[in-house]
Short mmCIF file of C-alpha atoms in Angstrom, two decimals:
data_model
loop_
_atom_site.label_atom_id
_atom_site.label_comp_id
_atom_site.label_asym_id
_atom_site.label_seq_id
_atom_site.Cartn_x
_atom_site.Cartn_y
_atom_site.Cartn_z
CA UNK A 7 47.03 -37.91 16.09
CA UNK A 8 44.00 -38.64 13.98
CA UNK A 9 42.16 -36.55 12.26
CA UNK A 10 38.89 -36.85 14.39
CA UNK A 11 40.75 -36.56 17.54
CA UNK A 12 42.72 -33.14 16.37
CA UNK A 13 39.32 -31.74 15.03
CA UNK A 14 37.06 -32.45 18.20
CA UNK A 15 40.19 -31.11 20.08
CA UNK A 16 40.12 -27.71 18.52
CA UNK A 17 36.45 -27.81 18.26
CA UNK A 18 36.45 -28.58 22.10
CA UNK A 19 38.71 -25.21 22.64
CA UNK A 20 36.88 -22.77 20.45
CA UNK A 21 33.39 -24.15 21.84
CA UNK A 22 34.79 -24.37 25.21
CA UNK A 23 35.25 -19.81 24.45
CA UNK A 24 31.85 -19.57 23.32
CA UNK A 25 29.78 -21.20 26.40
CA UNK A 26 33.00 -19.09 28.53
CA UNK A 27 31.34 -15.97 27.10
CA UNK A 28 27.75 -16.75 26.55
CA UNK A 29 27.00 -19.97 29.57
CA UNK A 30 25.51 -21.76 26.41
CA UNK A 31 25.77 -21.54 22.64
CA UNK A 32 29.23 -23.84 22.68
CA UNK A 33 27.93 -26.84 23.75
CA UNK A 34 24.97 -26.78 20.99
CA UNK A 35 27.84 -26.22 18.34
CA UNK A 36 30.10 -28.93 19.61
CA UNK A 37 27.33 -31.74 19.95
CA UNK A 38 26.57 -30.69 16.03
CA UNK A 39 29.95 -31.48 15.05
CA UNK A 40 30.23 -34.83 17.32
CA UNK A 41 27.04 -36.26 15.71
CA UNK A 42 28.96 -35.69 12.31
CA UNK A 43 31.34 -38.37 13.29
CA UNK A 44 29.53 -40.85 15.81
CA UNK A 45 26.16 -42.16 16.59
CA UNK A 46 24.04 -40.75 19.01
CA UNK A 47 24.92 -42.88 22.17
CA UNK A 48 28.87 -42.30 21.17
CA UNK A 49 28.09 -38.59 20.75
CA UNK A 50 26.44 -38.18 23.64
CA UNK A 51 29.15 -39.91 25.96
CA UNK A 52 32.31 -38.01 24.52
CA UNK A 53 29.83 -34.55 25.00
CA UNK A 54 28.60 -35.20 28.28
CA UNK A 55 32.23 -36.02 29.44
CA UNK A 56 34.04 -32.95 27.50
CA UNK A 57 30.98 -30.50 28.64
CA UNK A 58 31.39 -31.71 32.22
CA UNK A 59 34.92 -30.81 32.33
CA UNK A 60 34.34 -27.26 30.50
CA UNK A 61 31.00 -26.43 32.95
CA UNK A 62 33.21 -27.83 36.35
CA UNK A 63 36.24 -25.80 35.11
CA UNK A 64 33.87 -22.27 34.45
CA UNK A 65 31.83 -22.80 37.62
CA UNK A 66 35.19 -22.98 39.56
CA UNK A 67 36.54 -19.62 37.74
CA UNK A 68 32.78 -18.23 38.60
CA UNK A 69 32.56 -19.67 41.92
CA UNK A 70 32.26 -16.45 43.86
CA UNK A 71 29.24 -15.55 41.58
CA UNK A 72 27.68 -18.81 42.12
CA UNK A 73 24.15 -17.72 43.57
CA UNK A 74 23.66 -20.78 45.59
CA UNK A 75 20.34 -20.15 46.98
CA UNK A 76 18.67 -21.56 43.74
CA UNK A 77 20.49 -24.78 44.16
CA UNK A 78 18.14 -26.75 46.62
CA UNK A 79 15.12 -27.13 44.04
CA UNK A 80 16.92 -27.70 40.61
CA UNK A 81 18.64 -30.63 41.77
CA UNK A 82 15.51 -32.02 43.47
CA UNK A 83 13.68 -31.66 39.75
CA UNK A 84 16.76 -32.88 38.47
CA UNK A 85 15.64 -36.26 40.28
CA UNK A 86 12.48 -36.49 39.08
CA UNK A 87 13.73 -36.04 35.44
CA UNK A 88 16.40 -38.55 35.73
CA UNK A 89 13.35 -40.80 37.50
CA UNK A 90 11.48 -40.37 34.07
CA UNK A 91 14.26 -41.34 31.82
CA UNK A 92 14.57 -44.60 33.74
CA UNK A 93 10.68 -45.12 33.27
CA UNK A 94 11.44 -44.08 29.40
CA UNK A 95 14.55 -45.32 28.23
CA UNK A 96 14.69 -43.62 25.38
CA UNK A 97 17.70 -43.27 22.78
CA UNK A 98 16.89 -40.96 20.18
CA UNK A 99 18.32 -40.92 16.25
CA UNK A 100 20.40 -38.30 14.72
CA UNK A 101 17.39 -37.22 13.07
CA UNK A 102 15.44 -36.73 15.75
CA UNK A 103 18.26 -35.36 18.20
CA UNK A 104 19.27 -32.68 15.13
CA UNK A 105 15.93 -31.31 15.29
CA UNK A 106 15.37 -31.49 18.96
CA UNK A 107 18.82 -29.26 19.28
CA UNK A 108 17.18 -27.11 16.51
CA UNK A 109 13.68 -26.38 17.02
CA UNK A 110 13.66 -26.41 20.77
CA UNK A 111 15.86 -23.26 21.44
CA UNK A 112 14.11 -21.10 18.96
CA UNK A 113 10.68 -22.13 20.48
CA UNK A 114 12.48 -20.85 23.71
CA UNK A 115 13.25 -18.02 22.47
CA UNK A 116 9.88 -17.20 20.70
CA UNK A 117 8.45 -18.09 23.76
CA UNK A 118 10.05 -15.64 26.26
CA UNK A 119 7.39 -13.23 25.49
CA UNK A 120 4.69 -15.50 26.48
CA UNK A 121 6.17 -17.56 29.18
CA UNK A 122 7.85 -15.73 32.51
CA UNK A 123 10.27 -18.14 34.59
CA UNK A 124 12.65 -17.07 37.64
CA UNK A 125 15.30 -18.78 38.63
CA UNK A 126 14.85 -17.38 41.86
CA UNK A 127 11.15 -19.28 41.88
CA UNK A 128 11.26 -22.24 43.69
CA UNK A 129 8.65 -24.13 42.02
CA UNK A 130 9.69 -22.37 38.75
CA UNK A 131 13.12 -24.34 38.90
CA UNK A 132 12.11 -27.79 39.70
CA UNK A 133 9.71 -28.08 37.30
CA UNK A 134 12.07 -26.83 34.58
CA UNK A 135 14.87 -28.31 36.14
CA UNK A 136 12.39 -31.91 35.81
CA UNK A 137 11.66 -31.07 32.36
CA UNK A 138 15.36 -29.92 31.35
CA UNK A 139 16.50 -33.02 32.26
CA UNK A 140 14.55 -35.16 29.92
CA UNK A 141 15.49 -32.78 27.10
CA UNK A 142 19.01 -33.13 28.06
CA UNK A 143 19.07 -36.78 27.78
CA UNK A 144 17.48 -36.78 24.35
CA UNK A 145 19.02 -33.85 22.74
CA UNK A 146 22.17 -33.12 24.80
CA UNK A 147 21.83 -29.57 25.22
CA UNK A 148 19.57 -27.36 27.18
CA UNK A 149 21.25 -24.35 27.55
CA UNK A 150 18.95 -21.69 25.47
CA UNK A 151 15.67 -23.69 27.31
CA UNK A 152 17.66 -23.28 30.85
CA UNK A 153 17.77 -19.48 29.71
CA UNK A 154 14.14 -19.17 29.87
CA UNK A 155 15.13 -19.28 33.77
CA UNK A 156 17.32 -16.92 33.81
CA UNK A 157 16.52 -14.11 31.73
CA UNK A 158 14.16 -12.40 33.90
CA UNK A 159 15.97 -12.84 37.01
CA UNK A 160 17.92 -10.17 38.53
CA UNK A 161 21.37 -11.60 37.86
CA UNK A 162 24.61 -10.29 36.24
CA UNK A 163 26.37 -11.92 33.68
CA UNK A 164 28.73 -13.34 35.76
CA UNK A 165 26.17 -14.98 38.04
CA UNK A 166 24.71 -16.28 34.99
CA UNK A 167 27.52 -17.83 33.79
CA UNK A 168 28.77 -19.08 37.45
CA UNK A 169 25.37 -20.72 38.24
CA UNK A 170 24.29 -21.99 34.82
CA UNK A 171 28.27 -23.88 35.03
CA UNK A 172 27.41 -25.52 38.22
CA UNK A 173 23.98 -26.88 37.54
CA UNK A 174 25.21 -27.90 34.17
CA UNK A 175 28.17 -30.03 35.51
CA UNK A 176 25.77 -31.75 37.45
CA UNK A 177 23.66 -32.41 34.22
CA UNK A 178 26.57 -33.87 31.81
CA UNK A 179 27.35 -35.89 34.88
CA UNK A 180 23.83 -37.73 35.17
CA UNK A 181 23.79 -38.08 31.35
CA UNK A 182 27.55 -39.54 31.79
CA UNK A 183 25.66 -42.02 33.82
CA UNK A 184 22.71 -42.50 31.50
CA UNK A 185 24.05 -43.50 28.39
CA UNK A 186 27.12 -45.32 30.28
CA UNK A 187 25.54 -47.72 32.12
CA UNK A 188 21.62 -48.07 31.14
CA UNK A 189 21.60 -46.84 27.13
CA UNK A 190 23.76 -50.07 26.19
CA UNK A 191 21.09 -52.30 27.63
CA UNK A 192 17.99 -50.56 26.01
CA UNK A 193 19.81 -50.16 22.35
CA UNK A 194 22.52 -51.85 22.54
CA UNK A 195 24.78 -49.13 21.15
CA UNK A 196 28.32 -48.72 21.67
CA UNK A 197 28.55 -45.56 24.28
CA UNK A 198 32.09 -44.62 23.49
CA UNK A 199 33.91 -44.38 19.74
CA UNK A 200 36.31 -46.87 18.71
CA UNK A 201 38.10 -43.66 17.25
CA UNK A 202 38.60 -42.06 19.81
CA UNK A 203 41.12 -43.75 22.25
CA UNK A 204 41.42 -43.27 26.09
CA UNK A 205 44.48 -41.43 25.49
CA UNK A 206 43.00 -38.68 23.92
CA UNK A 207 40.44 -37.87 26.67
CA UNK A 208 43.20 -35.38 28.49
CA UNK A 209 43.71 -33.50 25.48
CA UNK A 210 40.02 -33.01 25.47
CA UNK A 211 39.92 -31.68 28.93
CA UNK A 212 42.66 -29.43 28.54
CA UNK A 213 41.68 -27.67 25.84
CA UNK A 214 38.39 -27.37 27.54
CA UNK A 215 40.03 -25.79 30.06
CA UNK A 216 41.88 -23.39 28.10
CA UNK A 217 39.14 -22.34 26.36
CA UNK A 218 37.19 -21.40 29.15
CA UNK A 219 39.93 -19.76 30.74
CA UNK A 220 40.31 -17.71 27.74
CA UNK A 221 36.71 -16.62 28.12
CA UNK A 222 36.87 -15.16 31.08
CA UNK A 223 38.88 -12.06 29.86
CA UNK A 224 36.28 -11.60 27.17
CA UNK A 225 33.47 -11.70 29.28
CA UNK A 226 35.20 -8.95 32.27
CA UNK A 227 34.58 -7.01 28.88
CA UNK A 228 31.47 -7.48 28.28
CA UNK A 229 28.14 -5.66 28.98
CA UNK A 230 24.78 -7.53 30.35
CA UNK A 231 23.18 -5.93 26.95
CA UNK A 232 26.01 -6.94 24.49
CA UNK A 233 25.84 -10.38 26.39
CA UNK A 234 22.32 -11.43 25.86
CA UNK A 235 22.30 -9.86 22.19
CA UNK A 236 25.04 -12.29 20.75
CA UNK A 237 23.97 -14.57 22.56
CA UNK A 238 20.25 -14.67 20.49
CA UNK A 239 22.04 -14.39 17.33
CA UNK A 240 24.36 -17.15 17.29
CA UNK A 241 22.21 -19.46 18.34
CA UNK A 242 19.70 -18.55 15.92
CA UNK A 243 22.16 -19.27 13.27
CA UNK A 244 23.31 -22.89 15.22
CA UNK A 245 19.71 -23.79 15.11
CA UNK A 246 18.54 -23.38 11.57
CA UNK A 247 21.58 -25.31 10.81
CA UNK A 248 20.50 -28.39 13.05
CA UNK A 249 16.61 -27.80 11.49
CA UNK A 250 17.80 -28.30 8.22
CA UNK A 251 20.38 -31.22 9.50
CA UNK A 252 17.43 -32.64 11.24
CA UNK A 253 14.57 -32.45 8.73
CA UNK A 254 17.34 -33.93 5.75
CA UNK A 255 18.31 -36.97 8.31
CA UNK A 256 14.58 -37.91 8.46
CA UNK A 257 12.47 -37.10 5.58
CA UNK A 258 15.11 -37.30 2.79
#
């Protein structure tokens, strides 16, 4: 086993625990370390197709807390975002995708005192749901800008989790489909690593597996408070890592 392989293995398992216990914050830290060893197109086909695995897997675990009803309008403005990226057809840089993955979570954040979103809203969703999809196809991850959804709404954890799995499978899967069949002829970039073989794609899956099974016993532990309070701290931390990533890629 190569070294690449053996790290993006672990780094799937111990990622594949964080967005177990938080819905997000794993996904953000494992698309930092693919970019380390790909290009962007690469990167974004080996995430899309580890995350979908991880997000199927938790959203089966979760199923029961699936709340359902919300369902109906985010995949409708999932549509119309995956309608724009055809229009677009744009493949970002590492540059650009470091400091989309950085700044756009903290302006979430900051902006959770300013902007109110429900879930449970159904124009709310769609036009986030539109919106979330364009970011996802540029910089991979959406999860703290999908929290902007969700943190007002009167959900548990474990709905949280269980709902934010399902649409999120969904996602990875339309980006899967993205950057494998239209990115090559817009940028001609490669959309999977020569490094990475087909053989090691199982290994990948498993240990997303595990690591989301592993979650779940952490997060039957778990309080709503203690949830949502790691949850802003480590990806603060994730994010002025990418920012400085970001701004070194493309002014130095």
């Amino acid at each position: 086993m190569s070294p690449i392989i053996l790290i993006i293995t672990i780094s799937t398992f111990l990622t594949a625990i964080l967005s177990g216990m938080f819905g997000m914050a794993g996904g953000l830290i494992l698309m930092t370390i693919l970019l380390g060893f790909m290009p962007v197109a690469a990167a974004m086909s080996v995430h899309a197709c580890i995350q979908l695995v991880s997000n199927a897997w938790r959203s089966f675990l979760w199923r029961r807390h699936i709340v359902w009803r919300v369902l109906p309008p985010y995949f409708a403005g999932m549509v119309a975002g995956f309608g724009i990226m055809l229009m677009v057809r744009f493949v970002p840089d590492k540059g650009v995708v470091f400091l989309a993955m950085g700044a756009l979570p903290l302006l979430a954040m900051a902006g959770e005192r300013y902007v109110t979103l429900y879930i449970t809203n159904k124009v709310h969703t769609f036009f986030t749901a539109t919106i979330l999809t364009f970011v996802q196809m540029t910089a991979g991850v959406v999860g703290p800008l999908l929290d902007l959804l969700y943190n007002n709404a009167p959900l548990t954890r474990k709905e949280i989790v269980g709902t934010k799995a399902f649409t999120q499978s969904t996602m990875h899967l339309t980006r899967l489909i993205y950057f494998g069949s239209l990115v090559p002829l817009v940028s001609g970039q490669a959309v999977w690593p020569d490094s990475i073989p087909g053989w090691a794609i199982p290994g990948f899956m498993v240990a997303a597996i595990a690591g989301t099974s592993a979650a779940g016993v952490i997060l039957h532990r778990m309080s709503d408070h203690h949830f949502k309070k790691f949850t802003r701290i480590l990806v603060t931390i994730v994010c002025l890592y990418c920012l400085g990533q970001g701004v070194r890629l493309t002014f130095f």
